[in-house]
mmCIF file of C-alpha atoms and ligand atoms in Angstrom:
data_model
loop_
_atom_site.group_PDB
_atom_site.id
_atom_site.type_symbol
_atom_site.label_atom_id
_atom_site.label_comp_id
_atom_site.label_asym_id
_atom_site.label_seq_id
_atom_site.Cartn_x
_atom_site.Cartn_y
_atom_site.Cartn_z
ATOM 1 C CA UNK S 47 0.000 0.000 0.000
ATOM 2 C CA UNK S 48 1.370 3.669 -1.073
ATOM 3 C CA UNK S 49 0.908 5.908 1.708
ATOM 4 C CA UNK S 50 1.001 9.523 0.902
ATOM 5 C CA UNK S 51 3.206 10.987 4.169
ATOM 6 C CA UNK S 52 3.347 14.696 5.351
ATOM 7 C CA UNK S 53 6.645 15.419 3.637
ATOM 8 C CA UNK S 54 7.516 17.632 6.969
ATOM 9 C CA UNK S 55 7.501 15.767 9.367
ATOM 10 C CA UNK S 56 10.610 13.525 9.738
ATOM 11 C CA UNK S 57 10.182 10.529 12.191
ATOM 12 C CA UNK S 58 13.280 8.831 13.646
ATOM 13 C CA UNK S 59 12.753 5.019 13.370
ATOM 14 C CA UNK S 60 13.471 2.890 16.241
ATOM 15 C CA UNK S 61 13.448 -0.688 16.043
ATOM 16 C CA UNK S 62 13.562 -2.857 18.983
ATOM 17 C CA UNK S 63 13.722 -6.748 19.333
ATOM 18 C CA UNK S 64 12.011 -8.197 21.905
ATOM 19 C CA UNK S 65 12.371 -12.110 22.736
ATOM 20 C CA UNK S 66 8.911 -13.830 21.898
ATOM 21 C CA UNK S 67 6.976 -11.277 20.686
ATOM 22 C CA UNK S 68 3.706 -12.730 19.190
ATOM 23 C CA UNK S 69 3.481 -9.749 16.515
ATOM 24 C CA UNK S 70 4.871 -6.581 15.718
ATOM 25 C CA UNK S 71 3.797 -3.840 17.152
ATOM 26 C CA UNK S 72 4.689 0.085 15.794
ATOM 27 C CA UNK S 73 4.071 3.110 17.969
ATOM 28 C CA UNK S 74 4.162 6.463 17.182
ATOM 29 C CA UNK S 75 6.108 8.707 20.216
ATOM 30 C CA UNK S 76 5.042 12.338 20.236
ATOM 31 C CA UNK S 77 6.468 15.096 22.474
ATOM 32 C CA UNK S 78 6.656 18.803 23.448
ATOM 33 C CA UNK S 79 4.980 20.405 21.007
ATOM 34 C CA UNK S 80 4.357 23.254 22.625
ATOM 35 C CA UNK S 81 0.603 24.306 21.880
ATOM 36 C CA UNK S 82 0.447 28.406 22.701
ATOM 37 C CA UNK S 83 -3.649 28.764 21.775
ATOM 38 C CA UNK S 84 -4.767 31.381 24.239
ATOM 39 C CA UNK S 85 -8.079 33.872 23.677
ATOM 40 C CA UNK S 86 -10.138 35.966 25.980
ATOM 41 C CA UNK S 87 -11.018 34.040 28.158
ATOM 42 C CA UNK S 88 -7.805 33.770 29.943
ATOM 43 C CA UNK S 89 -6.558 36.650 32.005
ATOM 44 C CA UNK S 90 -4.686 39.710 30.365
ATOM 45 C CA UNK S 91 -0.867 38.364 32.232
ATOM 46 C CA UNK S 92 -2.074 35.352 30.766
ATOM 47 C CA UNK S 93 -2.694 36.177 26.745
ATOM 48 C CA UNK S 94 0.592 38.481 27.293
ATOM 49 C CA UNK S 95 2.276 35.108 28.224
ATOM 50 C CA UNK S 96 0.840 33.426 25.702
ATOM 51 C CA UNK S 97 2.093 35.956 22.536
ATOM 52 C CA UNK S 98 5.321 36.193 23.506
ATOM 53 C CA UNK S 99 6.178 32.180 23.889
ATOM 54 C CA UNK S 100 3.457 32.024 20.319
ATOM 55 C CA UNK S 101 6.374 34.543 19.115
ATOM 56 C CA UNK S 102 9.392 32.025 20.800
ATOM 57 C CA UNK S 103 8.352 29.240 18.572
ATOM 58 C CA UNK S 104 7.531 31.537 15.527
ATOM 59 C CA UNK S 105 10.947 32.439 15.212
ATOM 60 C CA UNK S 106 12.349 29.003 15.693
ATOM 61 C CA UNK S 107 9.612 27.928 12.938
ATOM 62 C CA UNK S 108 10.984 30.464 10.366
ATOM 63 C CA UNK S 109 7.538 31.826 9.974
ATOM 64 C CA UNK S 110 6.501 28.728 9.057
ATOM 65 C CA UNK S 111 3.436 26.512 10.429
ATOM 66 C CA UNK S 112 2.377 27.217 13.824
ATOM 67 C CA UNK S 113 2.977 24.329 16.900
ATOM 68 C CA UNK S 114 -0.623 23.948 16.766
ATOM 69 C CA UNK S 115 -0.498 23.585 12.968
ATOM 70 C CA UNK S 116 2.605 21.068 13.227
ATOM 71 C CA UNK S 117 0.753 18.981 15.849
ATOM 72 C CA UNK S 118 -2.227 18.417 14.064
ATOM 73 C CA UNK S 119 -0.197 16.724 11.181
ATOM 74 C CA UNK S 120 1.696 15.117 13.856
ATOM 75 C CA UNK S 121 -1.575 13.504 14.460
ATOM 76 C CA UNK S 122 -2.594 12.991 10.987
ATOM 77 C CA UNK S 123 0.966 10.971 10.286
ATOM 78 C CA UNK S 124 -0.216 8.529 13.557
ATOM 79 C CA UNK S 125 -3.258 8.066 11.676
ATOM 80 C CA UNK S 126 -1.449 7.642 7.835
ATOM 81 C CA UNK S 127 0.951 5.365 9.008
ATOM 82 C CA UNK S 128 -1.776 3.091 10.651
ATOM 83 C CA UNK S 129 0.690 2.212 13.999
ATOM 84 C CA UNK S 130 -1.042 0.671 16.927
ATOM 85 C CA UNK S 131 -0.926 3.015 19.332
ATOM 86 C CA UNK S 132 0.451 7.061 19.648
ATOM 87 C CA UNK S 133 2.450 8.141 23.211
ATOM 88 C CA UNK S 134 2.220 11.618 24.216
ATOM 89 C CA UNK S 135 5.486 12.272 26.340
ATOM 90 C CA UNK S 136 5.098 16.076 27.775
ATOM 91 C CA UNK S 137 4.783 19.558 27.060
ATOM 92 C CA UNK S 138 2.418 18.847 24.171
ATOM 93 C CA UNK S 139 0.965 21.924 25.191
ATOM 94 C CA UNK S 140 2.964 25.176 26.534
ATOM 95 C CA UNK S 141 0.636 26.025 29.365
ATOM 96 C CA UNK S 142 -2.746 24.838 30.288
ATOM 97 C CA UNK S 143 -5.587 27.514 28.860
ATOM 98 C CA UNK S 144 -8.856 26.339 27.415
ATOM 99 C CA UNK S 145 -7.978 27.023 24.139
ATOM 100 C CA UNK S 146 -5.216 25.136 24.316
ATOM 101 C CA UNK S 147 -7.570 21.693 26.321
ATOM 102 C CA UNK S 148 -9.963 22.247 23.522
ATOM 103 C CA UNK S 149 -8.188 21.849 20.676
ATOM 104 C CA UNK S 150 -6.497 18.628 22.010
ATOM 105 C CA UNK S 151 -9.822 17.444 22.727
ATOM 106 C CA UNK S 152 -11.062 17.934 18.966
ATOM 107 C CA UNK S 153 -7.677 16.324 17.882
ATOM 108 C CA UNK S 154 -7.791 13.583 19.713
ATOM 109 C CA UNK S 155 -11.018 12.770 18.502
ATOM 110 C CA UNK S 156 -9.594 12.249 15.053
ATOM 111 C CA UNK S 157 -6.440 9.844 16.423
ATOM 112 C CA UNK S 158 -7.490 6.536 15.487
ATOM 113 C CA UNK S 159 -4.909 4.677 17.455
ATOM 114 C CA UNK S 160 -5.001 4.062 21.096
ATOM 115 C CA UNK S 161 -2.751 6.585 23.227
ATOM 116 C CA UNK S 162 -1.599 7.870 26.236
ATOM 117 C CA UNK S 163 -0.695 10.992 27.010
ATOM 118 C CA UNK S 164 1.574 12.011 30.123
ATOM 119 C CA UNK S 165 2.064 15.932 30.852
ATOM 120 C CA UNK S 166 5.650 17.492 31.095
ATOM 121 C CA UNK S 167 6.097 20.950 33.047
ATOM 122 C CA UNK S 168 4.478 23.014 30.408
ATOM 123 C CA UNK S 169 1.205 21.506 30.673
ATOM 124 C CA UNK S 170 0.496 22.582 33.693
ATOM 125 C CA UNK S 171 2.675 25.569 33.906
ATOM 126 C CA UNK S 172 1.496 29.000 33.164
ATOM 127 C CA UNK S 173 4.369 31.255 34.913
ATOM 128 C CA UNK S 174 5.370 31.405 37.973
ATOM 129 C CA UNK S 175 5.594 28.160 40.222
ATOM 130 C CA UNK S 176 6.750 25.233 39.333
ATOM 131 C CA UNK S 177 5.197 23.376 42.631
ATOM 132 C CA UNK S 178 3.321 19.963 42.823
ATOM 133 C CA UNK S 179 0.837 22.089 44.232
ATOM 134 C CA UNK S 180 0.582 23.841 40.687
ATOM 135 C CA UNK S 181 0.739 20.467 39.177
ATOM 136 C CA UNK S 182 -2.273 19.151 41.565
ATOM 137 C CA UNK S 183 -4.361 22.053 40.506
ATOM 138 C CA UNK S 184 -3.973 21.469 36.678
ATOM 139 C CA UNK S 185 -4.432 17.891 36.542
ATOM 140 C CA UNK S 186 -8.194 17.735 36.604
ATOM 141 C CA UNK S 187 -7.542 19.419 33.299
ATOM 142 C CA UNK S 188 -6.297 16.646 31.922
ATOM 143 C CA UNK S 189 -8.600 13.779 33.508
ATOM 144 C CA UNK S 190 -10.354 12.864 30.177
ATOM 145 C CA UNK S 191 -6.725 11.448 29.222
ATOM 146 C CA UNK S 192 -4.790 10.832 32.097
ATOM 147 C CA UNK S 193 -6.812 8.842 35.112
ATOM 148 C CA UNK S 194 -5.714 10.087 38.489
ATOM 149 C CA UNK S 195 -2.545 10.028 40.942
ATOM 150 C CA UNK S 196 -0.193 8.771 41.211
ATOM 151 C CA UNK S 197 0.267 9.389 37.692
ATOM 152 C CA UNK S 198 1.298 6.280 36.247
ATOM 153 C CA UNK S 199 -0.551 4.868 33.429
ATOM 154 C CA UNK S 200 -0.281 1.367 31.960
ATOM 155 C CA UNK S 201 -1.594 -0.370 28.720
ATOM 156 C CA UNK S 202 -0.804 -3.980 27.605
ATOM 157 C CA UNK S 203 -0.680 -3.989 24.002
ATOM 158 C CA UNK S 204 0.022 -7.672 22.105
ATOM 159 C CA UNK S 205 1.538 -8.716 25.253
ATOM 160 C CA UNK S 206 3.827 -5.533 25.936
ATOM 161 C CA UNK S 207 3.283 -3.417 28.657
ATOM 162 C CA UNK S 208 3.308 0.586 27.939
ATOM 163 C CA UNK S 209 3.892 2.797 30.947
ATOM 164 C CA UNK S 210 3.297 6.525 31.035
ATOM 165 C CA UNK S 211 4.937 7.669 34.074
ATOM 166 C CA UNK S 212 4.521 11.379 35.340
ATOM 167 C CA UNK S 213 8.156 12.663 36.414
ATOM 168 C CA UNK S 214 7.221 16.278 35.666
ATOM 169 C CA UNK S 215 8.669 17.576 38.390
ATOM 170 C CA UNK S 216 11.911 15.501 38.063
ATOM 171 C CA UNK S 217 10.549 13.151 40.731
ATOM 172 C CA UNK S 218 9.191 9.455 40.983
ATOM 173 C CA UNK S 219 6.864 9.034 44.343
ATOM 174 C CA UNK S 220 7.110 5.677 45.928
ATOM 175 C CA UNK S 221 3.604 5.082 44.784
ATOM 176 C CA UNK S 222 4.683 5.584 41.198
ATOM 177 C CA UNK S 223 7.403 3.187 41.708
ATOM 178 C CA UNK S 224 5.627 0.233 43.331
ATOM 179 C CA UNK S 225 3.466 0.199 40.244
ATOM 180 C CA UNK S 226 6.575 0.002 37.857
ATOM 181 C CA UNK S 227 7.988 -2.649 40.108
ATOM 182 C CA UNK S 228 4.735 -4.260 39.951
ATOM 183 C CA UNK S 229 4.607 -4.293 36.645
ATOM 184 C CA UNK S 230 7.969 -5.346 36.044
ATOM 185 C CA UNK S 231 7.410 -8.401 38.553
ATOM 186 C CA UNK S 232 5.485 -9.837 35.827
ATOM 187 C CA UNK S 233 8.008 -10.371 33.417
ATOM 188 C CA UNK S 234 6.466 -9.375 30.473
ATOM 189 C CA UNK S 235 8.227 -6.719 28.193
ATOM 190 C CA UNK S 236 7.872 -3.171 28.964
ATOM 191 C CA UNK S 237 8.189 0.434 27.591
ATOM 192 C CA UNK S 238 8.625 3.420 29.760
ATOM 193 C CA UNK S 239 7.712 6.692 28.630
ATOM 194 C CA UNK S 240 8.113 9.729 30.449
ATOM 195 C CA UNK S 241 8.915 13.788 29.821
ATOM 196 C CA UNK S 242 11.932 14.050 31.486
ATOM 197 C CA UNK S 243 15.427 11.970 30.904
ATOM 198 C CA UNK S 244 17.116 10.390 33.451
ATOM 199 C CA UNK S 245 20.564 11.312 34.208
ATOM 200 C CA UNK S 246 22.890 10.207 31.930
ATOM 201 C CA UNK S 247 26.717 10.979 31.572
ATOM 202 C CA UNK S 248 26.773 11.031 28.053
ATOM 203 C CA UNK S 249 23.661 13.422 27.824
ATOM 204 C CA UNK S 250 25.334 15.654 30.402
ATOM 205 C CA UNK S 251 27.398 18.364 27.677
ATOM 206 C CA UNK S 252 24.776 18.566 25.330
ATOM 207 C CA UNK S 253 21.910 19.666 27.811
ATOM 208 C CA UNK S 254 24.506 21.921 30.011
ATOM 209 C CA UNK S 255 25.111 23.430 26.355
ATOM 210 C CA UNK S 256 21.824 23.662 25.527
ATOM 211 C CA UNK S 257 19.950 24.583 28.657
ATOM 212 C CA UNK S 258 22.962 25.934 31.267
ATOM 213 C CA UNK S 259 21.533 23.435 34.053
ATOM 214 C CA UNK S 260 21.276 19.519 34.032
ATOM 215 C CA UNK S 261 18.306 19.432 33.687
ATOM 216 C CA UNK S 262 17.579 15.409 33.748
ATOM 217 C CA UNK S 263 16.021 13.301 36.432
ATOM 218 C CA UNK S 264 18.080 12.364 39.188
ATOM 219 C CA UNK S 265 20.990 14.704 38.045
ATOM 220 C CA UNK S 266 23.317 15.659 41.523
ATOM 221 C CA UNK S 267 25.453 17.978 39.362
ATOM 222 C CA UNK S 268 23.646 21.208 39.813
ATOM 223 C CA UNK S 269 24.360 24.694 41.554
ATOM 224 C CA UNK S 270 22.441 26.279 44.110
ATOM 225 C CA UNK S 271 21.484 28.845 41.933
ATOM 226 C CA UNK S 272 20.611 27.205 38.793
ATOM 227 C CA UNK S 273 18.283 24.889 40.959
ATOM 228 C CA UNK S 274 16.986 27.945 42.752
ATOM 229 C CA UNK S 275 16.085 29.512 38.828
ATOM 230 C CA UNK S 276 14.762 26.133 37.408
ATOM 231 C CA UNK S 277 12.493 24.762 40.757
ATOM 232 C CA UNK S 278 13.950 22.001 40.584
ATOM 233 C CA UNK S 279 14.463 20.648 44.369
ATOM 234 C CA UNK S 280 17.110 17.696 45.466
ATOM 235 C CA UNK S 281 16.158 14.442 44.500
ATOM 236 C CA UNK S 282 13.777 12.633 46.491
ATOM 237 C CA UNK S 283 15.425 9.410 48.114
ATOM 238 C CA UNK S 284 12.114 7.722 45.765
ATOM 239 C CA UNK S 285 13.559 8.850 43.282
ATOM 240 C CA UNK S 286 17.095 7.831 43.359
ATOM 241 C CA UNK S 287 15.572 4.344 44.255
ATOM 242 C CA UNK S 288 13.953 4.439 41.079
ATOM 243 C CA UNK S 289 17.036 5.617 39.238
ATOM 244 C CA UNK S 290 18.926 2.912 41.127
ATOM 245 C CA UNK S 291 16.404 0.366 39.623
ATOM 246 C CA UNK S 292 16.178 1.274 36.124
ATOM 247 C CA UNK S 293 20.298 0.876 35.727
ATOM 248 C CA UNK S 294 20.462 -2.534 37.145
ATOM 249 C CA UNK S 295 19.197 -5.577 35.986
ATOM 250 C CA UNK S 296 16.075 -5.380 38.709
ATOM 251 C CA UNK S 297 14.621 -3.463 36.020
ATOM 252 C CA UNK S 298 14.190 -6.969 34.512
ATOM 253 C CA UNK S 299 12.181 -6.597 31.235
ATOM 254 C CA UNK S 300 12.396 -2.862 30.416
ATOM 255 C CA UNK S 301 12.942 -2.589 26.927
ATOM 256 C CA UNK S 302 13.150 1.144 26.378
ATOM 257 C CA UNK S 303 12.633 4.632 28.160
ATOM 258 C CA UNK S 304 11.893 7.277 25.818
ATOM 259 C CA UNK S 305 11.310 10.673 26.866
ATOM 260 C CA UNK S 306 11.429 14.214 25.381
ATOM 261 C CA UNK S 307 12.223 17.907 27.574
ATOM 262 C CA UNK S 308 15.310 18.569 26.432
ATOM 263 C CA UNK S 309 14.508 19.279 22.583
ATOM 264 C CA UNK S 310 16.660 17.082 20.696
ATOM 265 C CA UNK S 311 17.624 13.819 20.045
ATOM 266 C CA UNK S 312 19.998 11.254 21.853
ATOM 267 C CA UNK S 313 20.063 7.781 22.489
ATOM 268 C CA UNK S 314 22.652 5.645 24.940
ATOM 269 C CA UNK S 315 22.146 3.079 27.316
ATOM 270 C CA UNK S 316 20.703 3.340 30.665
ATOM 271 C CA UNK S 317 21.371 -0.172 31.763
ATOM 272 C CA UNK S 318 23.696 -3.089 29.727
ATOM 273 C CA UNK S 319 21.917 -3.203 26.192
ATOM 274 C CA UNK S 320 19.103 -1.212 27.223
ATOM 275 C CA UNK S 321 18.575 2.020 25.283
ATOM 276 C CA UNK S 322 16.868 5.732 26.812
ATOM 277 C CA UNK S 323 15.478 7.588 23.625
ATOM 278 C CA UNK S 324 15.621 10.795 24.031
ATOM 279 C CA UNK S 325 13.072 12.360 21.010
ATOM 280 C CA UNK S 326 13.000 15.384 19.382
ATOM 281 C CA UNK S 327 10.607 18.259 19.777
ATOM 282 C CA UNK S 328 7.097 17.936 17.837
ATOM 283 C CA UNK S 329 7.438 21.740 17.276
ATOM 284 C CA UNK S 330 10.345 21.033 14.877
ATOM 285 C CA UNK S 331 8.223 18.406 12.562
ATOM 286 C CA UNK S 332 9.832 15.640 14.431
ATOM 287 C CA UNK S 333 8.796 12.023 16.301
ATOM 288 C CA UNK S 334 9.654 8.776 17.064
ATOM 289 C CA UNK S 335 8.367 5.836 15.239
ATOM 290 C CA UNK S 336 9.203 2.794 16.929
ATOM 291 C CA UNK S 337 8.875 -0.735 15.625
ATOM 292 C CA UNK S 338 8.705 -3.683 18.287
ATOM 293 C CA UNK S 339 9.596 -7.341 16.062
ATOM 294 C CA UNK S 340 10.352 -10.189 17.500
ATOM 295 C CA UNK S 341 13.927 -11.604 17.819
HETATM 296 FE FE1 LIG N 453 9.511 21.103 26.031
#
């Protein structure tokens, strides 16, 4: 079959063999698109906000489509290329106004696949405080898609286990991780997806470049000040535990983490043989298309 594909939007392919899987399975990773719809019904400090970050990603567009523009055929590519189910991995929108919830909602209605969808900061940031008390307010927002706390989601698909795990904040709660582990326990394959990386040396000089501040899950290399200007507090002793876990072999079946937040791509190994995907942003025409076959 001929498939007539957007021509601008460039997927990486991903292909990862898992020991006796019963049939292939593709999956279309989408993340931080960065959505800026805003109208009046927001607050004026809000709509201010919201033209100057629409203006942000303008000029990194070159005038071209806008995000929301560039998600929508993000969308439309899930649906031409017929893959069994579409991840959401963060930031899809910028901040959380109505405009922005709304036109999600009418796009999702078109996705045929499956999906899950797990926020990053910018969903349920609008300026200001980046608290979990911010976060806790927002999230009713985003009920239709994501259930409830402790904000880890999980679908078995032909026998492979998807997990959407909310590490917005750069933590894991214990909660969080006793359903991983639980999952895990079982032995069947599994893919994590989540917004933000975890700490890896070789990602190290490439967000420090980008970003002036490691900004990665479970990261101990910061300054007092750059923590102080991102909100990003010391790791939770949960979280390190989780860290701990996904580089050794208790991790058991994990076949992939892939993750977004730091707008570009990289891939290395978390654990022996075991790969974090790191995916490029969705404003910049880019996804991940991974294909699960059997080894
Ligand atoms: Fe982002």
């Amino acid at each position: 079959m001929v498939m007539n594909l957007d021509p601008q939007i460039t997927p990486q392919q991903t292909i990862i063999r898992i020991p006796g899987l019963k049939q292939p399975l593709t999956i279309l990773q989408i993340t931080d698109c960065h959505l800026t719809e805003c109208d009046e019904r927001e607050e004026i400090d809000i709509r201010t906000e919201a033209v100057k970050r629409t203006s942000v990603f303008a000029s990194q567009l070159a005038g071209g489509p806008s995000t929301a523009d560039l998600f929508d055929r993000l969308l439309r590519t899930s649906n031409d290329l017929q893959v069994d189910f579409t991840v959401f991995t963060g930031d899809i929108i910028d901040f959380p106004s109505q405009a922005n919830i709304e036109h999600l909602q009418r796009q999702f209605d078109l996705l045929r696949s499956s999906y899950l969808y797990t926020v990053g900061n910018h969903d349920w940031y609008f300026s200001g405080s980046f608290t979990d008390e911010v976060r806790a307010a927002a999230y009713p927002k985003f009920r239709e898609w994501i259930s409830e706390t402790p904000g880890c989601e999980i679908r078995t698909v032909g026998g492979v286990k998807l997990i959407a795990l909310d590490n917005s904040n750069y933590q894991v709660t214990n909660d969080q991780f006793a359903a991983i582990k639980q999952a895990a326990a079982t032995g069947e394959p599994y893919l994590l997806f989540m917004h933000i990386p975890i700490y890896l040396s070789s990602l190290q000089q490439d967000v420090v470049d980008k970003w002036g501040a490691p900004i990665m899950m479970g990261a101990s290399n910061w300054n007092a000040a750059s923590r102080e200007a991102w909100q990003v507090r010391t790791t939770d002793p949960s979280t390190s535990r989780f860290c701990r876990f996904l580089a050794s072999e208790e991790s058991g079946n994990i076949r992939g983490i892939f993750c977004g937040h730091v707008h570009f791509n990289h891939i290395d190994a978390f654990r022996a043989g075991r790969y974090q995907y790191v995916t490029a942003p969705g404003f910049t025409s880019q996804c991940r298309l991974i294909k699960l076959i059997a080894e």
